[in-house]
Amino acid sequence: MKTPSFESVYLKVLSGQLPEAREELGQIQPSTPVDFRMRGHFEGLMAFHSGEFQKAREIMESTLSQHGENIKLLMDLTACYYHLNDMMKCRAHLDR
């Protein structure tokens, strides 16, 4: 059986296959700082695509503080702020 990749998880998230994405993400063992950041980012994306914007925000903020910035993560966090109607934080992230 093929080992899941972050790319396959991401494609499943975008296509709405969230249970499958969760299962695959659970099989990936992060070993580098980038892997840990990607894992947190994708956990946040799954919450976001489930409509759990508060949970997604919390996961993404934690991932940023623990594993560093990434432009895609920042943009997805900005989308969380938008859906939570927190326009001040949304604007602050867009101005970064």
GROMACS .gro file of C-alpha atoms in nm:
model
   96
    1MET     CA    1   0.000   0.000   0.000
    2LYS     CA    2   0.130   0.343  -0.095
    3THR     CA    3   0.228   0.579   0.187
    4PRO     CA    4   0.001   0.886   0.192
    5SER     CA    5   0.152   1.221   0.103
    6PHE     CA    6   0.063   1.577   0.199
    7GLU     CA    7  -0.028   1.634  -0.164
    8SER     CA    8  -0.286   1.355  -0.165
    9VAL     CA    9  -0.430   1.484   0.165
   10TYR     CA   10  -0.457   1.836   0.023
   11LEU     CA   11  -0.634   1.713  -0.290
   12LYS     CA   12  -0.881   1.517  -0.080
   13VAL     CA   13  -0.952   1.823   0.139
   14LEU     CA   14  -1.016   2.040  -0.166
   15SER     CA   15  -1.247   1.778  -0.321
   16GLY     CA   16  -1.448   1.745   0.003
   17GLN     CA   17  -1.324   1.398   0.095
   18LEU     CA   18  -1.260   1.502   0.455
   19PRO     CA   19  -1.286   1.161   0.627
   20GLU     CA   20  -1.037   1.016   0.379
   21ALA     CA   21  -0.809   1.317   0.420
   22ARG     CA   22  -0.818   1.282   0.800
   23GLU     CA   23  -0.733   0.914   0.777
   24GLU     CA   24  -0.439   0.976   0.542
   25LEU     CA   25  -0.309   1.268   0.747
   26GLY     CA   26  -0.309   1.045   1.054
   27GLN     CA   27  -0.080   0.802   0.872
   28ILE     CA   28   0.183   1.067   0.790
   29GLN     CA   29   0.460   1.092   1.048
   30PRO     CA   30   0.608   1.443   1.039
   31SER     CA   31   0.986   1.450   1.062
   32THR     CA   32   1.085   1.806   0.968
   33PRO     CA   33   0.965   2.151   1.075
   34VAL     CA   34   0.794   2.190   0.737
   35ASP     CA   35   0.613   1.857   0.786
   36PHE     CA   36   0.485   1.969   1.126
   37ARG     CA   37   0.368   2.301   0.980
   38MET     CA   38   0.194   2.126   0.692
   39ARG     CA   39   0.022   1.882   0.926
   40GLY     CA   40  -0.114   2.165   1.140
   41HIS     CA   41  -0.213   2.365   0.833
   42PHE     CA   42  -0.405   2.072   0.686
   43GLU     CA   43  -0.576   1.998   1.018
   44GLY     CA   44  -0.690   2.360   1.014
   45LEU     CA   45  -0.802   2.332   0.653
   46MET     CA   46  -1.014   2.029   0.734
   47ALA     CA   47  -1.185   2.222   1.012
   48PHE     CA   48  -1.232   2.519   0.778
   49HIS     CA   49  -1.388   2.304   0.504
   50SER     CA   50  -1.617   2.150   0.768
   51GLY     CA   51  -1.743   2.499   0.854
   52GLU     CA   52  -1.566   2.498   1.192
   53PHE     CA   53  -1.405   2.838   1.144
   54GLN     CA   54  -1.325   2.901   1.512
   55LYS     CA   55  -1.151   2.563   1.544
   56ALA     CA   56  -0.967   2.625   1.216
   57ARG     CA   57  -0.849   2.965   1.343
   58GLU     CA   58  -0.720   2.815   1.667
   59ILE     CA   59  -0.532   2.536   1.488
   60MET     CA   60  -0.382   2.772   1.230
   61GLU     CA   61  -0.277   3.033   1.487
   62SER     CA   62  -0.113   2.761   1.697
   63THR     CA   63   0.063   2.621   1.390
   64LEU     CA   64   0.195   2.967   1.299
   65SER     CA   65   0.327   3.033   1.648
   66GLN     CA   66   0.490   2.690   1.683
   67HIS     CA   67   0.617   2.625   1.331
   68GLY     CA   68   0.665   2.957   1.156
   69GLU     CA   69   0.501   3.152   0.881
   70ASN     CA   70   0.399   3.034   0.539
   71ILE     CA   71   0.211   3.249   0.288
   72LYS     CA   72  -0.059   2.989   0.218
   73LEU     CA   73  -0.115   2.931   0.590
   74LEU     CA   74  -0.142   3.307   0.644
   75MET     CA   75  -0.395   3.340   0.361
   76ASP     CA   76  -0.605   3.053   0.495
   77LEU     CA   77  -0.596   3.204   0.844
   78THR     CA   78  -0.709   3.534   0.692
   79ALA     CA   79  -1.005   3.350   0.538
   80CYS     CA   80  -1.091   3.218   0.887
   81TYR     CA   81  -1.094   3.572   1.024
   82TYR     CA   82  -1.319   3.678   0.737
   83HIS     CA   83  -1.569   3.398   0.804
   84LEU     CA   84  -1.563   3.482   1.174
   85ASN     CA   85  -1.635   3.846   1.085
   86ASP     CA   86  -1.311   3.965   1.250
   87MET     CA   87  -1.228   4.225   0.989
   88MET     CA   88  -0.954   4.392   1.195
   89LYS     CA   89  -0.746   4.073   1.206
   90CYS     CA   90  -0.839   3.993   0.848
   91ARG     CA   91  -0.709   4.332   0.736
   92ALA     CA   92  -0.397   4.306   0.955
   93HIS     CA   93  -0.303   3.975   0.792
   94LEU     CA   94  -0.367   4.109   0.444
   95ASP     CA   95  -0.137   4.404   0.517
   96ARG     CA   96   0.151   4.176   0.628
   0.00000   0.00000   0.00000
